[in-house]
Amino acid sequence: MSSRRVLISGAGPVGSALALLLTEGGTPRDALTLIDARAAADAESDPRLIALSEASRGLLERLGAWPMDSAAPIQTIHVSQRGRFGRTLIERSDYDLAALGYVVRYGELARAMNGATAKLGLDVRRPARLLHCEALSGEVQVTLADGPDLDAAYVVHAEGGLFERQSPLSIRRDYRQTAITGVVRVAHPRVATAFERFTEEGPLALLPAHRSDPSQYALVWCCTPEAALRRSGLDEARFLEELHAGFGDRLGRFLGVGERATFALGLNAREDVARFREFAIGNAAQTLHPVAGQGLNLGLRDAFILAGLLVEHLDAPLTCMQRFGAARRLDRTATLNLTDLLPRVFASKLLPVAALRGAALAFLDLVGPARHVLARQMMQGQR
Ligand SMILES: Cc1cc2nc3c(=O)[nH]c(=O)nc-3n(C[C@H](O)[C@H](O)[C@H](O)COP(=O)(O)OP(=O)(O)OC[C@H]3O[C@@H](n4cnc5c(N)ncnc54)[C@H](O)[C@@H]3O)c2cc1C
């Protein structure tokens, strides 16, 4: 048996955060291995823009893995519904925070995390794709697609992934929505303000995308798969016209759009995040609809809790298994339910539901406590 205690499969943001947290907790370098199927340069060129909460920023900054120079702060979140008056504002000043959250480029985050693991001299192997695991009595044996077998006391699955490419898990819903993403430029920016607008096709989010150029917004436009296909093929002028029709006038005219990408959206989650000597965290445990920007934030909380358990109970696999599942239940359930409900309620054409959602937004705006519950869930999840 080797001295390796923890093998983390997937050096994306969640797997890397776990490695950094374990090291911070005193796990020796030679007890830890990270493997990843793709080259670092691939991850570092991923253009996806991701909203992270203030709590996630705090964690990543502490771990020396926060892309400080490029993160664009969000100080106000404006939530509205197309064709209805209801709207609600969530303001940083209500929570006494420097920002409600930040928008970062996945590639910049990957670079910061790779820099932090390299600085600590951690054992990171790429490309190395996990094919298969087998838990034996005192260890887990790991078969790789592209190298000799490895063994470890624990294997953590942080292989992440996108809904359309994952094997189906026990909790699954296809929303029949596709997100079109890209960076747009607007005529009348509102500094540090993010917009989440619910339309009958799905939510449309515009997030401040650049720290020093407020005219750049990250677009996540959830539409039917057919509309997404058609819109992706439109020329720039027609695309921006349709976007204006969907979003309205709050940011003035749309002046341009960069490269567009599409992502099929669904919920794909497992009930058993902990098995004997094996754990699943991040998107390997749950892939969510991107509404309200919850996926990576939730994954980082998975990593935080698991690191604490492994540091404290490294020689007690049964305890780790039982406590991890229990410790993640409330936060996972609340976040899964929120991101599962929002895109369906707002996309429903049933009249009673349509009437209720305008009322729901007005309610959120009028009743402070309800807005705070939503804001807190978005900022820090359930602890
Ligand atoms: C359009 C869109 C918008 C989003 N917006 C937000 C947002 O605003 N806020 C937010 O919090 N989240 C958002 N998300 C979700 C977020 O991108 C994910 O939750 C996050 O990337 C998950 O991180 P991860 O480390 O678990 O997985 P990943 O980022 O997928 O990383 C997994 C890593 O594992 C590696 N890997 C895969 N298979 C293997 C294998 N067999 N062996 C070894 N390595 C392997 C991969 O190469 C990769 O490096 C969004 C997602 C989409 C699609």
CSV table of C-alpha atoms and ligand atoms in Angstrom, one decimal:
chain,number,residue,atom,x,y,z
A,1,MET,CA,0.0,0.0,0.0
A,2,SER,CA,1.3,3.5,-0.9
A,3,SER,CA,1.5,6.4,1.6
A,4,ARG,CA,-1.0,8.3,-0.5
A,5,ARG,CA,-4.0,9.1,1.6
A,6,VAL,CA,-6.2,11.2,-0.7
A,7,LEU,CA,-6.4,11.0,-4.5
A,8,ILE,CA,-8.6,13.8,-6.0
A,9,SER,CA,-9.9,13.0,-9.5
A,10,GLY,CA,-10.5,16.3,-11.3
A,11,ALA,CA,-8.3,19.4,-10.8
A,12,GLY,CA,-11.1,21.9,-11.6
A,13,PRO,CA,-11.9,24.6,-9.2
A,14,VAL,CA,-13.6,22.3,-6.7
A,15,GLY,CA,-11.0,19.5,-6.7
A,16,SER,CA,-8.1,22.1,-6.5
A,17,ALA,CA,-9.9,23.9,-3.6
A,18,LEU,CA,-10.1,20.6,-1.7
A,19,ALA,CA,-6.4,20.0,-2.2
A,20,LEU,CA,-5.5,23.5,-1.0
A,21,LEU,CA,-7.8,23.1,2.0
A,22,LEU,CA,-6.4,19.8,3.0
A,23,THR,CA,-2.9,21.2,2.8
A,24,GLU,CA,-4.0,24.2,4.8
A,25,GLY,CA,-5.3,21.7,7.4
A,26,GLY,CA,-1.9,20.1,7.7
A,27,THR,CA,-2.2,17.1,5.3
A,28,PRO,CA,1.4,16.5,4.1
A,29,ARG,CA,2.1,17.1,0.5
A,30,ASP,CA,3.1,13.5,-0.2
A,31,ALA,CA,-0.2,12.2,1.1
A,32,LEU,CA,-2.1,14.0,-1.7
A,33,THR,CA,-2.4,13.5,-5.5
A,34,LEU,CA,-4.5,15.4,-7.9
A,35,ILE,CA,-5.2,14.0,-11.4
A,36,ASP,CA,-6.9,15.7,-14.3
A,37,ALA,CA,-7.9,14.5,-17.8
A,38,ARG,CA,-7.1,17.8,-19.5
A,39,ALA,CA,-4.0,19.9,-19.8
A,40,ALA,CA,-3.8,23.0,-17.6
A,41,ALA,CA,-3.8,25.3,-20.7
A,42,ASP,CA,-7.2,23.9,-21.8
A,43,ALA,CA,-8.8,24.9,-18.5
A,44,GLU,CA,-7.0,28.2,-18.4
A,45,SER,CA,-8.5,29.2,-21.8
A,46,ASP,CA,-12.1,28.4,-20.8
A,47,PRO,CA,-14.0,31.7,-21.5
A,48,ARG,CA,-17.1,30.9,-19.3
A,49,LEU,CA,-17.9,33.7,-16.8
A,50,ILE,CA,-19.1,32.7,-13.4
A,51,ALA,CA,-20.6,34.6,-10.5
A,52,LEU,CA,-19.1,33.7,-7.2
A,53,SER,CA,-20.4,34.8,-3.8
A,54,GLU,CA,-18.6,36.9,-1.2
A,55,ALA,CA,-18.2,33.8,0.9
A,56,SER,CA,-16.5,31.9,-2.0
A,57,ARG,CA,-14.2,34.9,-2.6
A,58,GLY,CA,-13.2,34.9,1.0
A,59,LEU,CA,-12.3,31.2,0.9
A,60,LEU,CA,-10.4,31.4,-2.4
A,61,GLU,CA,-8.5,34.5,-1.3
A,62,ARG,CA,-7.5,32.8,1.9
A,63,LEU,CA,-6.2,29.9,-0.2
A,64,GLY,CA,-4.1,32.2,-2.4
A,65,ALA,CA,-6.3,31.3,-5.4
A,66,TRP,CA,-8.4,34.4,-6.1
A,67,PRO,CA,-8.0,36.2,-9.4
A,68,MET,CA,-8.0,39.5,-7.7
A,69,ASP,CA,-7.1,41.7,-10.7
A,70,SER,CA,-9.9,40.5,-13.0
A,71,ALA,CA,-12.8,39.8,-10.7
A,72,ALA,CA,-15.7,42.2,-11.4
A,73,PRO,CA,-17.7,43.1,-8.3
A,74,ILE,CA,-21.6,42.9,-8.1
A,75,GLN,CA,-23.1,45.5,-5.7
A,76,THR,CA,-26.7,45.3,-6.8
A,77,ILE,CA,-28.8,42.4,-8.2
A,78,HIS,CA,-31.9,43.4,-10.1
A,79,VAL,CA,-34.5,40.7,-10.4
A,80,SER,CA,-37.5,41.2,-12.8
A,81,GLN,CA,-39.9,39.4,-15.0
A,82,ARG,CA,-40.6,40.1,-18.6
A,83,GLY,CA,-44.1,41.5,-19.2
A,84,ARG,CA,-44.8,42.1,-15.5
A,85,PHE,CA,-44.2,45.0,-13.1
A,86,GLY,CA,-42.9,43.0,-10.2
A,87,ARG,CA,-39.2,43.5,-9.5
A,88,THR,CA,-36.9,43.3,-6.6
A,89,LEU,CA,-33.5,44.8,-5.7
A,90,ILE,CA,-30.8,43.1,-3.6
A,91,GLU,CA,-28.3,45.7,-2.5
A,92,ARG,CA,-24.8,45.2,-1.0
A,93,SER,CA,-25.5,48.0,1.5
A,94,ASP,CA,-28.3,45.9,3.1
A,95,TYR,CA,-25.7,43.2,4.1
A,96,ASP,CA,-22.7,45.4,5.1
A,97,LEU,CA,-20.5,43.7,2.5
A,98,ALA,CA,-17.9,45.0,0.1
A,99,ALA,CA,-19.8,43.3,-2.7
A,100,LEU,CA,-22.7,40.8,-3.0
A,101,GLY,CA,-20.5,38.7,-5.3
A,102,TYR,CA,-18.0,38.8,-8.1
A,103,VAL,CA,-17.8,37.7,-11.8
A,104,VAL,CA,-14.7,35.8,-12.8
A,105,ARG,CA,-13.6,34.1,-16.0
A,106,TYR,CA,-13.4,30.3,-15.4
A,107,GLY,CA,-10.0,30.4,-17.2
A,108,GLU,CA,-8.6,33.1,-14.8
A,109,LEU,CA,-9.8,31.1,-11.8
A,110,ALA,CA,-8.2,27.9,-13.2
A,111,ARG,CA,-4.9,29.9,-13.6
A,112,ALA,CA,-5.1,31.2,-10.0
A,113,MET,CA,-5.8,27.7,-8.7
A,114,ASN,CA,-3.1,26.0,-10.7
A,115,GLY,CA,-0.6,28.7,-9.5
A,116,ALA,CA,-1.6,28.0,-5.9
A,117,THR,CA,-1.2,24.2,-6.1
A,118,ALA,CA,2.1,24.7,-8.0
A,119,LYS,CA,3.4,27.1,-5.3
A,120,LEU,CA,2.7,24.4,-2.7
A,121,GLY,CA,4.5,21.8,-4.8
A,122,LEU,CA,1.5,19.5,-4.8
A,123,ASP,CA,1.6,16.4,-7.0
A,124,VAL,CA,-0.7,17.2,-9.9
A,125,ARG,CA,-0.7,14.8,-12.9
A,126,ARG,CA,-2.1,15.7,-16.3
A,127,PRO,CA,-3.4,14.4,-18.5
A,128,ALA,CA,-4.6,11.5,-16.4
A,129,ARG,CA,-8.1,10.3,-16.7
A,130,LEU,CA,-9.8,8.1,-14.0
A,131,LEU,CA,-11.5,5.2,-15.6
A,132,HIS,CA,-12.5,3.0,-12.7
A,133,CYS,CA,-12.3,2.7,-8.9
A,134,GLU,CA,-12.5,-0.3,-6.6
A,135,ALA,CA,-12.8,0.0,-2.9
A,136,LEU,CA,-10.9,-2.8,-1.1
A,137,SER,CA,-10.7,-3.2,2.7
A,138,GLY,CA,-7.9,-0.7,3.4
A,139,GLU,CA,-7.6,1.3,0.2
A,140,VAL,CA,-9.2,2.2,-3.2
A,141,GLN,CA,-7.6,1.0,-6.4
A,142,VAL,CA,-7.8,3.4,-9.3
A,143,THR,CA,-7.4,2.5,-12.9
A,144,LEU,CA,-6.3,5.3,-15.3
A,145,ALA,CA,-6.9,5.5,-19.0
A,146,ASP,CA,-3.4,6.7,-19.6
A,147,GLY,CA,-1.0,5.5,-16.9
A,148,PRO,CA,-0.3,2.8,-14.3
A,149,ASP,CA,-2.9,2.0,-11.6
A,150,LEU,CA,-2.8,4.1,-8.4
A,151,ASP,CA,-4.1,3.5,-4.9
A,152,ALA,CA,-5.1,5.7,-2.0
A,153,ALA,CA,-7.0,5.5,1.3
A,154,TYR,CA,-9.7,7.8,-0.1
A,155,VAL,CA,-10.7,8.8,-3.6
A,156,VAL,CA,-12.6,12.1,-4.1
A,157,HIS,CA,-14.5,12.5,-7.3
A,158,ALA,CA,-14.4,16.1,-8.5
A,159,GLU,CA,-14.7,15.3,-12.3
A,160,GLY,CA,-17.3,18.0,-12.7
A,161,GLY,CA,-18.7,18.2,-16.2
A,162,LEU,CA,-21.6,19.6,-18.1
A,163,PHE,CA,-25.2,18.2,-18.1
A,164,GLU,CA,-25.2,17.1,-21.7
A,165,ARG,CA,-22.0,15.1,-21.3
A,166,GLN,CA,-22.6,13.4,-17.9
A,167,SER,CA,-23.9,9.9,-17.3
A,168,PRO,CA,-27.4,10.1,-15.8
A,169,LEU,CA,-27.5,10.1,-11.9
A,170,SER,CA,-30.4,9.4,-9.6
A,171,ILE,CA,-31.9,12.9,-9.4
A,172,ARG,CA,-32.3,14.2,-12.9
A,173,ARG,CA,-34.4,16.7,-14.8
A,174,ASP,CA,-33.9,18.0,-18.4
A,175,TYR,CA,-35.2,21.6,-18.4
A,176,ARG,CA,-35.4,21.6,-22.2
A,177,GLN,CA,-33.5,24.9,-22.0
A,178,THR,CA,-30.2,25.8,-23.6
A,179,ALA,CA,-28.0,28.7,-22.3
A,180,ILE,CA,-26.4,31.0,-24.9
A,181,THR,CA,-23.4,32.7,-23.3
A,182,GLY,CA,-21.1,35.4,-24.5
A,183,VAL,CA,-19.9,38.9,-23.6
A,184,VAL,CA,-22.1,41.8,-24.8
A,185,ARG,CA,-21.4,45.5,-24.8
A,186,VAL,CA,-24.2,47.9,-23.8
A,187,ALA,CA,-24.8,51.6,-24.4
A,188,HIS,CA,-25.8,52.6,-20.8
A,189,PRO,CA,-24.1,50.4,-18.3
A,190,ARG,CA,-25.1,50.4,-14.6
A,191,VAL,CA,-21.9,50.0,-12.7
A,192,ALA,CA,-21.6,46.8,-10.7
A,193,THR,CA,-25.3,45.8,-11.3
A,194,ALA,CA,-26.3,42.3,-12.2
A,195,PHE,CA,-29.6,41.5,-13.8
A,196,GLU,CA,-31.6,38.3,-13.6
A,197,ARG,CA,-34.7,38.6,-15.8
A,198,PHE,CA,-37.3,35.8,-15.9
A,199,THR,CA,-38.8,35.2,-19.3
A,200,GLU,CA,-41.2,32.5,-20.5
A,201,GLU,CA,-38.3,30.7,-22.2
A,202,GLY,CA,-36.1,30.8,-19.1
A,203,PRO,CA,-34.0,33.2,-17.1
A,204,LEU,CA,-31.8,35.8,-18.8
A,205,ALA,CA,-28.9,37.0,-16.8
A,206,LEU,CA,-26.5,39.9,-17.5
A,207,LEU,CA,-23.5,40.2,-15.1
A,208,PRO,CA,-20.8,42.8,-15.0
A,209,ALA,CA,-18.0,41.1,-16.9
A,210,HIS,CA,-15.0,43.5,-16.6
A,211,ARG,CA,-13.5,45.2,-13.6
A,212,SER,CA,-12.6,48.4,-15.4
A,213,ASP,CA,-15.0,48.4,-18.4
A,214,PRO,CA,-18.6,48.6,-17.1
A,215,SER,CA,-20.0,48.4,-20.7
A,216,GLN,CA,-19.1,44.7,-20.8
A,217,TYR,CA,-21.7,42.2,-19.5
A,218,ALA,CA,-21.6,38.4,-19.4
A,219,LEU,CA,-24.8,37.1,-20.9
A,220,VAL,CA,-26.4,33.8,-19.9
A,221,TRP,CA,-29.6,33.6,-21.9
A,222,CYS,CA,-31.7,30.5,-21.3
A,223,CYS,CA,-34.0,29.7,-24.1
A,224,THR,CA,-35.7,26.7,-25.7
A,225,PRO,CA,-33.1,24.5,-27.5
A,226,GLU,CA,-34.7,25.3,-30.8
A,227,ALA,CA,-34.5,29.1,-30.2
A,228,ALA,CA,-30.9,28.8,-28.9
A,229,LEU,CA,-29.9,27.0,-32.1
A,230,ARG,CA,-31.6,29.6,-34.3
A,231,ARG,CA,-30.2,32.5,-32.3
A,232,SER,CA,-26.7,31.2,-32.3
A,233,GLY,CA,-26.8,31.3,-36.1
A,234,LEU,CA,-28.1,34.8,-36.3
A,235,ASP,CA,-25.9,37.6,-37.5
A,236,GLU,CA,-24.8,40.0,-34.8
A,237,ALA,CA,-27.3,42.7,-35.5
A,238,ARG,CA,-30.3,40.4,-35.5
A,239,PHE,CA,-29.1,38.6,-32.4
A,240,LEU,CA,-28.7,41.9,-30.5
A,241,GLU,CA,-32.2,43.0,-31.6
A,242,GLU,CA,-33.7,39.8,-30.2
A,243,LEU,CA,-31.8,40.2,-27.1
A,244,HIS,CA,-33.1,43.7,-26.7
A,245,ALA,CA,-36.6,42.4,-27.2
A,246,GLY,CA,-36.1,39.8,-24.5
A,247,PHE,CA,-34.3,42.0,-22.0
A,248,GLY,CA,-35.8,45.4,-22.5
A,249,ASP,CA,-34.2,48.9,-22.2
A,250,ARG,CA,-32.6,48.9,-18.8
A,251,LEU,CA,-29.0,49.0,-20.2
A,252,GLY,CA,-29.9,50.9,-23.4
A,253,ARG,CA,-28.9,49.4,-26.8
A,254,PHE,CA,-26.8,46.3,-27.1
A,255,LEU,CA,-23.7,47.4,-29.2
A,256,GLY,CA,-21.9,44.1,-29.8
A,257,VAL,CA,-21.5,40.5,-28.8
A,258,GLY,CA,-18.3,38.4,-28.6
A,259,GLU,CA,-18.1,34.7,-29.3
A,260,ARG,CA,-21.3,32.8,-28.4
A,261,ALA,CA,-21.4,29.3,-26.8
A,262,THR,CA,-24.3,27.1,-25.9
A,263,PHE,CA,-24.9,24.7,-23.0
A,264,ALA,CA,-27.8,22.3,-22.6
A,265,LEU,CA,-29.2,22.8,-19.1
A,266,GLY,CA,-30.4,20.2,-16.6
A,267,LEU,CA,-30.2,18.9,-13.1
A,268,ASN,CA,-28.1,15.8,-12.6
A,269,ALA,CA,-27.3,14.9,-9.0
A,270,ARG,CA,-26.5,11.9,-6.9
A,271,GLU,CA,-28.1,11.0,-3.6
A,272,ASP,CA,-25.0,9.0,-2.4
A,273,VAL,CA,-22.3,11.7,-2.2
A,274,ALA,CA,-20.3,9.4,0.2
A,275,ARG,CA,-19.5,5.8,-0.2
A,276,PHE,CA,-16.9,3.8,1.8
A,277,ARG,CA,-13.6,5.6,1.1
A,278,GLU,CA,-15.1,7.5,-1.9
A,279,PHE,CA,-16.8,10.9,-2.0
A,280,ALA,CA,-18.3,13.1,-4.8
A,281,ILE,CA,-18.1,16.9,-4.7
A,282,GLY,CA,-18.8,19.8,-7.0
A,283,ASN,CA,-20.5,19.1,-10.3
A,284,ALA,CA,-19.6,15.4,-9.9
A,285,ALA,CA,-22.1,15.4,-7.0
A,286,GLN,CA,-24.6,17.8,-8.5
A,287,THR,CA,-24.9,19.7,-11.8
A,288,LEU,CA,-27.5,22.5,-11.5
A,289,HIS,CA,-29.3,25.0,-13.7
A,290,PRO,CA,-27.2,28.1,-13.7
A,291,VAL,CA,-30.0,30.4,-12.5
A,292,ALA,CA,-28.9,32.5,-9.5
A,293,GLY,CA,-25.2,31.3,-10.1
A,294,GLN,CA,-25.1,28.5,-7.5
A,295,GLY,CA,-23.1,25.6,-8.9
A,296,LEU,CA,-19.5,26.4,-8.1
A,297,ASN,CA,-20.4,28.2,-4.9
A,298,LEU,CA,-22.1,25.0,-3.7
A,299,GLY,CA,-19.1,22.9,-4.9
A,300,LEU,CA,-16.7,25.0,-2.9
A,301,ARG,CA,-18.8,24.4,0.2
A,302,ASP,CA,-18.7,20.7,-0.5
A,303,ALA,CA,-14.9,20.9,-0.6
A,304,PHE,CA,-14.7,23.0,2.6
A,305,ILE,CA,-16.8,20.5,4.6
A,306,LEU,CA,-15.0,17.4,3.2
A,307,ALA,CA,-11.6,18.9,3.9
A,308,GLY,CA,-12.6,19.5,7.6
A,309,LEU,CA,-13.8,15.9,8.0
A,310,LEU,CA,-10.8,14.3,6.3
A,311,VAL,CA,-8.3,16.5,8.4
A,312,GLU,CA,-10.1,15.5,11.6
A,313,HIS,CA,-10.9,11.8,10.9
A,314,LEU,CA,-8.4,10.6,8.4
A,315,ASP,CA,-8.1,7.2,10.0
A,316,ALA,CA,-11.9,6.7,10.4
A,317,PRO,CA,-13.4,6.1,6.9
A,318,LEU,CA,-16.8,5.1,8.3
A,319,THR,CA,-17.1,8.3,10.3
A,320,CYS,CA,-16.1,10.4,7.3
A,321,MET,CA,-18.6,8.7,5.1
A,322,GLN,CA,-21.5,9.0,7.6
A,323,ARG,CA,-20.7,12.6,8.5
A,324,PHE,CA,-20.1,13.9,5.0
A,325,GLY,CA,-23.5,12.8,3.7
A,326,ALA,CA,-25.3,14.3,6.7
A,327,ALA,CA,-23.3,17.5,6.8
A,328,ARG,CA,-24.1,18.3,3.1
A,329,ARG,CA,-27.8,17.4,3.2
A,330,LEU,CA,-29.5,20.7,4.1
A,331,ASP,CA,-27.3,23.0,1.9
A,332,ARG,CA,-27.5,20.6,-1.1
A,333,THR,CA,-31.3,20.2,-0.8
A,334,ALA,CA,-32.0,23.9,-0.4
A,335,THR,CA,-29.8,24.8,-3.3
A,336,LEU,CA,-31.1,22.0,-5.6
A,337,ASN,CA,-34.7,23.0,-4.8
A,338,LEU,CA,-34.1,26.7,-5.4
A,339,THR,CA,-32.3,26.2,-8.8
A,340,ASP,CA,-34.9,23.5,-9.8
A,341,LEU,CA,-37.9,25.6,-8.9
A,342,LEU,CA,-37.0,29.0,-10.3
A,343,PRO,CA,-36.5,28.2,-14.0
A,344,ARG,CA,-39.7,26.1,-14.0
A,345,VAL,CA,-42.0,28.4,-12.2
A,346,PHE,CA,-41.0,31.4,-14.3
A,347,ALA,CA,-41.2,29.4,-17.5
A,348,SER,CA,-44.6,28.0,-16.8
A,349,LYS,CA,-47.5,29.1,-19.1
A,350,LEU,CA,-50.2,28.0,-16.6
A,351,LEU,CA,-52.2,31.1,-15.7
A,352,PRO,CA,-52.3,30.7,-11.9
A,353,VAL,CA,-48.5,30.2,-11.9
A,354,ALA,CA,-48.0,33.2,-14.2
A,355,ALA,CA,-50.1,35.4,-11.8
A,356,LEU,CA,-48.2,34.1,-8.8
A,357,ARG,CA,-44.7,34.9,-10.0
A,358,GLY,CA,-45.3,38.6,-10.5
A,359,ALA,CA,-46.8,38.7,-7.1
A,360,ALA,CA,-43.8,36.7,-5.7
A,361,LEU,CA,-41.4,39.4,-7.0
A,362,ALA,CA,-43.5,42.2,-5.6
A,363,PHE,CA,-43.7,40.3,-2.3
A,364,LEU,CA,-39.9,39.9,-2.2
A,365,ASP,CA,-39.5,43.6,-2.8
A,366,LEU,CA,-42.0,44.6,-0.1
A,367,VAL,CA,-41.1,42.0,2.5
A,368,GLY,CA,-37.6,42.4,3.7
A,369,PRO,CA,-37.2,39.1,5.4
A,370,ALA,CA,-38.2,37.0,2.4
A,371,ARG,CA,-35.7,39.0,0.2
A,372,HIS,CA,-33.0,38.4,2.8
A,373,VAL,CA,-33.7,34.7,2.8
A,374,LEU,CA,-33.2,34.6,-1.0
A,375,ALA,CA,-30.2,36.8,-0.8
A,376,ARG,CA,-28.5,34.8,1.9
A,377,GLN,CA,-29.1,31.5,0.1
A,378,MET,CA,-27.5,33.1,-3.0
A,379,MET,CA,-24.6,34.5,-1.0
A,380,GLN,CA,-23.7,31.7,1.4
A,381,GLY,CA,-26.1,28.7,1.1
A,382,GLN,CA,-27.3,26.9,4.2
A,383,ARG,CA,-24.9,26.3,7.0
B,1,LIG,C1,-23.5,28.4,-18.7
B,1,LIG,C2,-23.1,28.2,-17.3
B,1,LIG,C3,-23.0,29.2,-16.4
B,1,LIG,C4,-22.6,29.0,-15.0
B,1,LIG,N1,-22.6,30.0,-14.2
B,1,LIG,C5,-22.3,29.8,-12.9
B,1,LIG,C6,-22.3,30.9,-11.9
B,1,LIG,O1,-22.6,32.0,-12.3
B,1,LIG,N2,-21.9,30.6,-10.7
B,1,LIG,C7,-21.6,29.4,-10.2
B,1,LIG,O2,-21.3,29.2,-9.0
B,1,LIG,N3,-21.6,28.3,-11.1
B,1,LIG,C8,-21.9,28.5,-12.4
B,1,LIG,N4,-21.9,27.5,-13.3
B,1,LIG,C9,-21.5,26.1,-12.8
B,1,LIG,C10,-20.0,26.0,-12.7
B,1,LIG,O3,-19.4,26.1,-14.0
B,1,LIG,C11,-19.7,24.6,-12.2
B,1,LIG,O4,-20.5,24.4,-11.0
B,1,LIG,C12,-18.2,24.4,-11.8
B,1,LIG,O5,-17.4,24.6,-12.9
B,1,LIG,C13,-18.0,23.1,-11.2
B,1,LIG,O6,-16.6,22.9,-10.8
B,1,LIG,P1,-16.0,21.5,-10.7
B,1,LIG,O7,-14.6,21.7,-10.3
B,1,LIG,O8,-16.9,20.6,-9.9
B,1,LIG,O9,-16.1,20.8,-12.2
B,1,LIG,P2,-15.4,21.3,-13.5
B,1,LIG,O10,-15.2,22.8,-13.6
B,1,LIG,O11,-16.2,20.6,-14.6
B,1,LIG,O12,-13.9,20.7,-13.5
B,1,LIG,C14,-13.8,19.2,-13.5
B,1,LIG,C15,-12.4,18.8,-13.8
B,1,LIG,O13,-12.3,17.4,-13.8
B,1,LIG,C16,-11.6,16.9,-14.9
B,1,LIG,N5,-12.0,15.6,-15.3
B,1,LIG,C17,-13.2,15.2,-15.9
B,1,LIG,N6,-13.3,13.9,-16.0
B,1,LIG,C18,-12.2,13.4,-15.4
B,1,LIG,C19,-11.7,12.0,-15.2
B,1,LIG,N7,-12.4,10.9,-15.6
B,1,LIG,N8,-10.5,11.9,-14.6
B,1,LIG,C20,-9.7,13.0,-14.2
B,1,LIG,N9,-10.2,14.2,-14.4
B,1,LIG,C21,-11.4,14.4,-15.0
B,1,LIG,C22,-11.9,18.0,-16.0
B,1,LIG,O14,-10.9,18.0,-17.0
B,1,LIG,C23,-12.0,19.3,-15.2
B,1,LIG,O15,-10.7,19.9,-15.2
B,1,LIG,C24,-22.3,27.7,-14.6
B,1,LIG,C25,-22.3,26.6,-15.5
B,1,LIG,C26,-22.7,26.9,-16.9
B,1,LIG,C27,-22.7,25.7,-17.8
